[in-house]
Amino acid sequence: MVLSQLHYIIPEESKHGTFVGRIAQDLGLDLGEINSRMLHIVSRDEKEYFQVNLQNGILFVKETIDRESLCPNTPFCIIPLQVIVDKPVQMYRVEVEIEDINDNSPVFFSRVTNLVISEMKPSGSRFPLKVAGDPDLGTNSVTNYELSANDYFALDFQKYINQIKSLELVLKKNLDREKQSIHNLTLTAYDGGKPRLSGTMYILVNVEDFNDNAPMFDQPFYQCTVNENAVAGMLVFKLNATDLDEGRNGEILYQFSNMVSGEAKETFILDKYTGEIRVKGKLDFETINMYEIQVEAIDNGDLQLVGHCKVLVTVVDVNDNPPEMTVTSLSVPVPENSPQGTTVAIISVHDKDSGSNGKVNCYISEPSPFKINPAFMSDFSLTVNGPLDREVKDEYKVTIFTRDEGFPSLSTSKTLKIDISDVNDNAPTFIQLVDTIFIKENNPPGSHIYTALAYDTDIGQNSFITYSISERIIDGIPISSYISINPENGKVFALVSFDHEQLEYFQCHIKATDAGLHALSSNLTLNIFIEDINDNAPTFTPLHSEITVKTSRSAEPGHLITKVKAVDLDSGYNAWTFYKLKDLGGSGKFPFTIAHQTGEITLKRSLTDSDNDEYRLYVIAQDHGEPLMTTETQIIISVVESGEELKFDNQETKVTFEAFSDENIYLVVAICIISTIFLITLIVFSVLRWQKYRVEVNELKENYKICSNTGGSWMYSQHTQYQISSNSSRPKSDLIVFTPNNFQTGNEEQVNPQGLMLSSSYKVRKMKYNSLWLVLKISCISYCFLYNNMLKSKKSKQHTKFYKI
């Protein structure tokens, strides 16, 4: 009969992960709830041989089980398990039976056994042999013996409770020492497993003659019982053996056979003269409940003969073990709003005794808002039986008593401390909601920069605060790449070394969350400013470093030779650049000086013939940071004679189109477009102007014909032409309209038509020239605008000279 809700059978030596059973399905549990309800297994032993997969509810082997080590001397090996789920708490009893496999070979007590047999022994005489041991059970244990072929001996063995308990060597015919004094036999033991395993022992038989009657017991097998609380010296059984011989050959001495186990020899003692077996050591039914003792009766003849018998001693259980109480599940602290019937603890009680001595009751003696309920077999549950109020009492000490039904009964007690917890009704609070910190750039990564502190007026788990940083993106990078926070103590650490030149300010939000069932939280806004330090030295721009310039020997003091420019990526006082010339010993006599603020190198005195033709100036750019940082460049000044052409061979003239950066291409494109518009406008204007010129020449020819047919005066025409030319501000190439003489002799009003014609023609030409001038001005303004943009761009400074040209 299996006293459990589920019973599984698996073979021993099953590997890790071996399927045992669908425990959740067999117990009727929903697979979707076993994870949330925290299904777990509690074993009585310390080792956990099994485990449940919370995804599919399958019970599998966690650790390889050796049945012989776990359950020695036990026909059935059962591991009891408790399956417990929460919300609500339920407990199930599951037993896993470990089935024996044939993993052990039969082993004899010794490799060689020596027997001394008198030649006077009649055929049919029996000589007991120690059976082979096999920890396996049933058919896997020893089931058969085989003796090597010989003419004198045979084997005889008997089974007791389906196992071979006695093995005897039978003499088939009388021995003759004169023919053969020594017989070498090989005894092989086989088990019944698959595959069949075996063990061997060599038997060396020495044939002797003399005493021909061995002591004989009145029966070969005896049974007796003894209580496990028997004191030392108590009589267990008295043996009686007789010998048909007389005199010394009839004197009998009793002794334990060498096949008796060490446990039996430590527990019992045999009086060699009387044959009384008495208690020597402590008996324990729970350890060994039966002893098998082989006794030999030896006579006192010259050649001692031996008689054999077997005594089976059964140990009777008494109530000598108090109950063992184990709290397998304790749900503390208990919320003060827990309803009646809430399970607080699961209590397992075990008594090593058997029968009524092992039956246990569990109870609480003093009044309390808790009570004990029987759950299953020897398991009990402690539940809430009344209202709880943490403000009245926040802690209970409940003493649980267990008592068995033996006589006299034994009991044990255990006191449980049960704390009453509060509910989570207060959110964490920061001392201030907004804070500001300043961090110097180039800080070491991992440095501590701030500590967020929040407090919670709740107690226990509800007051445990964890800190986190709300995720956000700063310049395309997650804020978690910049800073991190210790969730336990709120310490904020810089994950990177900040650079003021790349990032000057950012903001983060620190969140404090308690650990209550319904978590509450609050936020702190932290403003982080990156302070600049002097970590960048001034750098000369490519157009103002390592250059060669020329100056005339006749230049006046104050003449601008060249100008250097250094850029410092720092800000504020750290980026304020100061220029000076390096004194190399005698360089103080140089006729040049440099402006400390602007970097302009000028002539401080007039150059003479005694001055060198070439000077090498070492210009130092120094910032005002702490510590000071400097950089140096070399300027070569060549002095040329007056009137000699200055050829600038600076780096800024050696610009190639390959050096153009992508950011300046749009400037070149704009210049090309404006130039194209200007050329198209100029060509169109020239074509229109040429057509107009041809029309006016044809009109002049027609007017000339009219003048030639008229009696007008040529002198008057010349005079009119001169007056028009002298009074007009137009160039001499302007067209002149000749009028007939008769028109000039008339009144003044007749001349006005020609004047009006000349005025209108002049206005038309003026409008055309104004249009052309407007296009020129627009082009020039565009060029100036683009050039100014080039000067403002740092990346375009190396091309400035090229654009000027």
Short mmCIF file of N, CA and C in Angstrom, two decimals, residues 339-432:
data_model
loop_
_atom_site.label_atom_id
_atom_site.label_comp_id
_atom_site.label_asym_id
_atom_site.label_seq_id
_atom_site.Cartn_x
_atom_site.Cartn_y
_atom_site.Cartn_z
N PRO A 339 -6.22 37.57 5.69
CA PRO A 339 -7.53 37.05 6.10
C PRO A 339 -7.37 35.78 6.92
N GLN A 340 -8.45 35.42 7.61
CA GLN A 340 -8.44 34.21 8.42
C GLN A 340 -8.30 32.99 7.52
N GLY A 341 -7.44 32.07 7.93
CA GLY A 341 -7.16 30.88 7.14
C GLY A 341 -5.90 30.98 6.31
N THR A 342 -5.23 32.13 6.32
CA THR A 342 -3.98 32.29 5.57
C THR A 342 -2.91 31.37 6.17
N THR A 343 -2.25 30.61 5.30
CA THR A 343 -1.22 29.69 5.76
C THR A 343 0.06 30.46 6.05
N VAL A 344 0.57 30.25 7.26
CA VAL A 344 1.80 30.93 7.67
C VAL A 344 2.99 29.99 7.52
N ALA A 345 2.85 28.73 7.85
CA ALA A 345 3.97 27.79 7.80
C ALA A 345 3.47 26.39 7.53
N ILE A 346 4.32 25.58 6.89
CA ILE A 346 4.08 24.15 6.71
C ILE A 346 5.08 23.42 7.61
N ILE A 347 4.56 22.54 8.47
CA ILE A 347 5.39 21.86 9.46
C ILE A 347 5.35 20.37 9.16
N SER A 348 6.55 19.78 8.98
CA SER A 348 6.66 18.35 8.74
C SER A 348 7.20 17.69 10.01
N VAL A 349 6.52 16.62 10.43
CA VAL A 349 6.90 15.90 11.65
C VAL A 349 7.26 14.47 11.25
N HIS A 350 8.38 14.00 11.76
CA HIS A 350 8.84 12.64 11.45
C HIS A 350 9.34 11.97 12.72
N ASP A 351 8.96 10.71 12.89
CA ASP A 351 9.40 9.90 14.03
C ASP A 351 10.04 8.63 13.47
N LYS A 352 11.28 8.37 13.87
CA LYS A 352 12.00 7.22 13.36
C LYS A 352 11.43 5.90 13.84
N ASP A 353 10.66 5.94 14.92
CA ASP A 353 10.07 4.71 15.44
C ASP A 353 8.98 4.21 14.49
N SER A 354 8.53 3.01 14.74
CA SER A 354 7.51 2.40 13.90
C SER A 354 6.25 2.14 14.71
N GLY A 355 5.18 1.80 14.00
CA GLY A 355 3.92 1.50 14.65
C GLY A 355 3.37 2.72 15.37
N SER A 356 2.75 2.45 16.53
CA SER A 356 2.17 3.56 17.30
C SER A 356 3.26 4.47 17.86
N ASN A 357 4.47 3.94 17.97
CA ASN A 357 5.56 4.79 18.45
C ASN A 357 5.91 5.89 17.44
N GLY A 358 5.54 5.69 16.20
CA GLY A 358 5.86 6.67 15.17
C GLY A 358 4.71 7.58 14.82
N LYS A 359 3.53 7.39 15.44
CA LYS A 359 2.39 8.27 15.17
C LYS A 359 2.54 9.54 16.02
N VAL A 360 2.36 10.72 15.37
CA VAL A 360 2.66 12.00 16.04
C VAL A 360 1.46 12.91 15.93
N ASN A 361 1.18 13.65 17.03
CA ASN A 361 0.17 14.71 17.06
C ASN A 361 0.87 16.05 17.26
N CYS A 362 0.26 17.11 16.69
CA CYS A 362 0.86 18.46 16.74
C CYS A 362 -0.20 19.44 17.26
N TYR A 363 0.21 20.38 18.14
CA TYR A 363 -0.77 21.31 18.71
C TYR A 363 -0.03 22.53 19.26
N ILE A 364 -0.84 23.59 19.57
CA ILE A 364 -0.36 24.82 20.22
C ILE A 364 -1.05 24.91 21.57
N SER A 365 -0.27 25.13 22.62
CA SER A 365 -0.87 25.12 23.97
C SER A 365 -1.44 26.48 24.35
N GLU A 366 -0.70 27.55 24.19
CA GLU A 366 -1.16 28.86 24.65
C GLU A 366 -2.07 29.50 23.61
N PRO A 367 -3.01 30.37 24.06
CA PRO A 367 -3.90 31.05 23.10
C PRO A 367 -3.10 32.01 22.21
N SER A 368 -3.46 32.05 20.94
CA SER A 368 -2.82 32.95 19.97
C SER A 368 -3.73 33.05 18.76
N PRO A 369 -3.50 34.08 17.93
CA PRO A 369 -4.33 34.21 16.72
C PRO A 369 -3.92 33.23 15.62
N PHE A 370 -3.32 32.11 15.98
CA PHE A 370 -2.91 31.10 15.01
C PHE A 370 -3.38 29.73 15.51
N LYS A 371 -3.50 28.79 14.58
CA LYS A 371 -3.88 27.44 14.96
C LYS A 371 -3.21 26.44 14.03
N ILE A 372 -3.17 25.16 14.51
CA ILE A 372 -2.55 24.08 13.76
C ILE A 372 -3.64 23.25 13.10
N ASN A 373 -3.48 22.99 11.81
CA ASN A 373 -4.41 22.17 11.06
C ASN A 373 -3.65 20.99 10.45
N PRO A 374 -4.19 19.76 10.54
CA PRO A 374 -3.54 18.63 9.87
C PRO A 374 -3.67 18.78 8.35
N ALA A 375 -2.57 18.51 7.66
CA ALA A 375 -2.56 18.69 6.21
C ALA A 375 -2.59 17.34 5.51
N PHE A 376 -1.50 16.58 5.60
CA PHE A 376 -1.46 15.28 4.91
C PHE A 376 -0.44 14.42 5.63
N MET A 377 -0.87 13.19 5.98
CA MET A 377 0.03 12.27 6.67
C MET A 377 0.63 12.94 7.90
N SER A 378 1.93 13.13 7.92
CA SER A 378 2.61 13.72 9.08
C SER A 378 2.94 15.18 8.88
N ASP A 379 2.18 15.87 8.04
CA ASP A 379 2.40 17.30 7.77
C ASP A 379 1.25 18.10 8.36
N PHE A 380 1.59 19.29 8.86
CA PHE A 380 0.60 20.18 9.47
C PHE A 380 0.84 21.60 8.94
N SER A 381 -0.21 22.40 8.99
CA SER A 381 -0.11 23.79 8.55
C SER A 381 -0.49 24.72 9.70
N LEU A 382 0.27 25.81 9.79
CA LEU A 382 -0.01 26.86 10.77
C LEU A 382 -0.73 27.98 10.05
N THR A 383 -1.97 28.28 10.47
CA THR A 383 -2.78 29.27 9.76
C THR A 383 -3.21 30.38 10.71
N VAL A 384 -3.66 31.48 10.07
CA VAL A 384 -4.18 32.61 10.84
C VAL A 384 -5.59 32.27 11.32
N ASN A 385 -5.84 32.51 12.61
CA ASN A 385 -7.12 32.14 13.20
C ASN A 385 -7.84 33.33 13.82
N GLY A 386 -7.29 34.53 13.67
CA GLY A 386 -7.92 35.71 14.25
C GLY A 386 -7.35 36.96 13.60
N PRO A 387 -7.93 38.11 13.94
CA PRO A 387 -7.45 39.37 13.34
C PRO A 387 -6.06 39.72 13.86
N LEU A 388 -5.25 40.32 12.97
CA LEU A 388 -3.90 40.78 13.29
C LEU A 388 -3.85 42.30 13.23
N ASP A 389 -3.15 42.89 14.14
CA ASP A 389 -3.02 44.35 14.18
C ASP A 389 -1.57 44.68 14.52
N ARG A 390 -0.83 45.14 13.53
CA ARG A 390 0.59 45.42 13.74
C ARG A 390 0.80 46.55 14.74
N GLU A 391 -0.13 47.50 14.77
CA GLU A 391 0.03 48.61 15.71
C GLU A 391 -0.14 48.15 17.17
N VAL A 392 -0.91 47.08 17.39
CA VAL A 392 -1.09 46.55 18.74
C VAL A 392 0.07 45.62 19.10
N LYS A 393 0.43 44.71 18.15
CA LYS A 393 1.53 43.79 18.39
C LYS A 393 2.14 43.43 17.05
N ASP A 394 3.44 43.70 16.94
CA ASP A 394 4.10 43.48 15.65
C ASP A 394 4.93 42.20 15.63
N GLU A 395 4.84 41.39 16.70
CA GLU A 395 5.62 40.15 16.73
C GLU A 395 4.94 39.15 17.64
N TYR A 396 4.90 37.87 17.17
CA TYR A 396 4.35 36.77 17.96
C TYR A 396 5.39 35.65 18.05
N LYS A 397 5.46 35.04 19.19
CA LYS A 397 6.29 33.85 19.38
C LYS A 397 5.37 32.69 19.68
N VAL A 398 5.22 31.81 18.67
CA VAL A 398 4.30 30.69 18.76
C VAL A 398 5.09 29.42 19.01
N THR A 399 4.78 28.72 20.10
CA THR A 399 5.45 27.47 20.44
C THR A 399 4.58 26.30 20.00
N ILE A 400 5.13 25.44 19.16
CA ILE A 400 4.42 24.30 18.60
C ILE A 400 4.96 23.04 19.26
N PHE A 401 4.04 22.17 19.76
CA PHE A 401 4.41 20.94 20.44
C PHE A 401 4.02 19.74 19.56
N THR A 402 4.88 18.71 19.57
CA THR A 402 4.57 17.45 18.91
C THR A 402 4.74 16.32 19.92
N ARG A 403 3.86 15.31 19.89
CA ARG A 403 3.90 14.19 20.84
C ARG A 403 3.50 12.91 20.11
N ASP A 404 4.31 11.85 20.31
CA ASP A 404 3.97 10.57 19.67
C ASP A 404 3.02 9.78 20.58
N GLU A 405 2.56 8.61 20.08
CA GLU A 405 1.59 7.78 20.79
C GLU A 405 2.24 6.57 21.45
N GLY A 406 3.56 6.60 21.59
CA GLY A 406 4.23 5.49 22.25
C GLY A 406 4.04 5.53 23.76
N PHE A 407 4.61 4.49 24.38
CA PHE A 407 4.52 4.43 25.84
C PHE A 407 5.91 4.13 26.40
N PRO A 408 6.45 5.06 27.17
CA PRO A 408 5.87 6.41 27.42
C PRO A 408 6.04 7.30 26.19
N SER A 409 5.13 8.26 26.06
CA SER A 409 5.16 9.13 24.88
C SER A 409 6.31 10.13 24.99
N LEU A 410 6.85 10.49 23.84
CA LEU A 410 7.93 11.48 23.75
C LEU A 410 7.43 12.69 22.98
N SER A 411 7.96 13.85 23.31
CA SER A 411 7.50 15.08 22.66
C SER A 411 8.68 16.01 22.41
N THR A 412 8.46 16.93 21.47
CA THR A 412 9.42 18.00 21.17
C THR A 412 8.63 19.28 20.95
N SER A 413 9.31 20.39 20.97
CA SER A 413 8.66 21.69 20.73
C SER A 413 9.59 22.58 19.92
N LYS A 414 9.00 23.53 19.23
CA LYS A 414 9.74 24.51 18.44
C LYS A 414 8.99 25.83 18.50
N THR A 415 9.73 26.90 18.73
CA THR A 415 9.13 28.23 18.82
C THR A 415 9.40 28.99 17.52
N LEU A 416 8.32 29.48 16.92
CA LEU A 416 8.41 30.26 15.69
C LEU A 416 8.20 31.73 16.01
N LYS A 417 9.08 32.55 15.46
CA LYS A 417 8.94 33.99 15.59
C LYS A 417 8.24 34.51 14.34
N ILE A 418 7.06 35.08 14.54
CA ILE A 418 6.24 35.55 13.42
C ILE A 418 6.11 37.06 13.52
N ASP A 419 6.68 37.75 12.56
CA ASP A 419 6.59 39.21 12.50
C ASP A 419 5.37 39.62 11.68
N ILE A 420 4.73 40.68 12.12
CA ILE A 420 3.58 41.25 11.42
C ILE A 420 4.08 42.46 10.63
N SER A 421 3.86 42.42 9.32
CA SER A 421 4.38 43.48 8.45
C SER A 421 3.32 44.52 8.16
N ASP A 422 3.79 45.69 7.81
CA ASP A 422 2.93 46.80 7.45
C ASP A 422 2.66 46.77 5.96
N VAL A 423 1.67 47.54 5.51
CA VAL A 423 1.37 47.65 4.08
C VAL A 423 2.11 48.86 3.53
N ASN A 424 2.33 48.85 2.23
CA ASN A 424 3.11 49.92 1.59
C ASN A 424 2.21 51.10 1.25
N ASP A 425 2.29 52.17 2.06
CA ASP A 425 1.44 53.33 1.82
C ASP A 425 2.22 54.64 1.78
N ASN A 426 3.54 54.58 1.72
CA ASN A 426 4.36 55.79 1.66
C ASN A 426 5.40 55.64 0.56
N ALA A 427 5.45 56.64 -0.31
CA ALA A 427 6.43 56.64 -1.39
C ALA A 427 7.75 57.19 -0.90
N PRO A 428 8.87 56.77 -1.47
CA PRO A 428 10.17 57.36 -1.11
C PRO A 428 10.16 58.87 -1.39
N THR A 429 10.88 59.62 -0.55
CA THR A 429 10.90 61.08 -0.67
C THR A 429 12.35 61.57 -0.69
N PHE A 430 12.65 62.42 -1.69
CA PHE A 430 13.97 63.05 -1.75
C PHE A 430 13.96 64.31 -0.89
N ILE A 431 15.14 64.67 -0.37
CA ILE A 431 15.26 65.89 0.42
C ILE A 431 14.95 67.10 -0.43
N GLN A 432 15.37 67.10 -1.68
CA GLN A 432 15.03 68.17 -2.62
C GLN A 432 14.76 67.53 -3.97
#
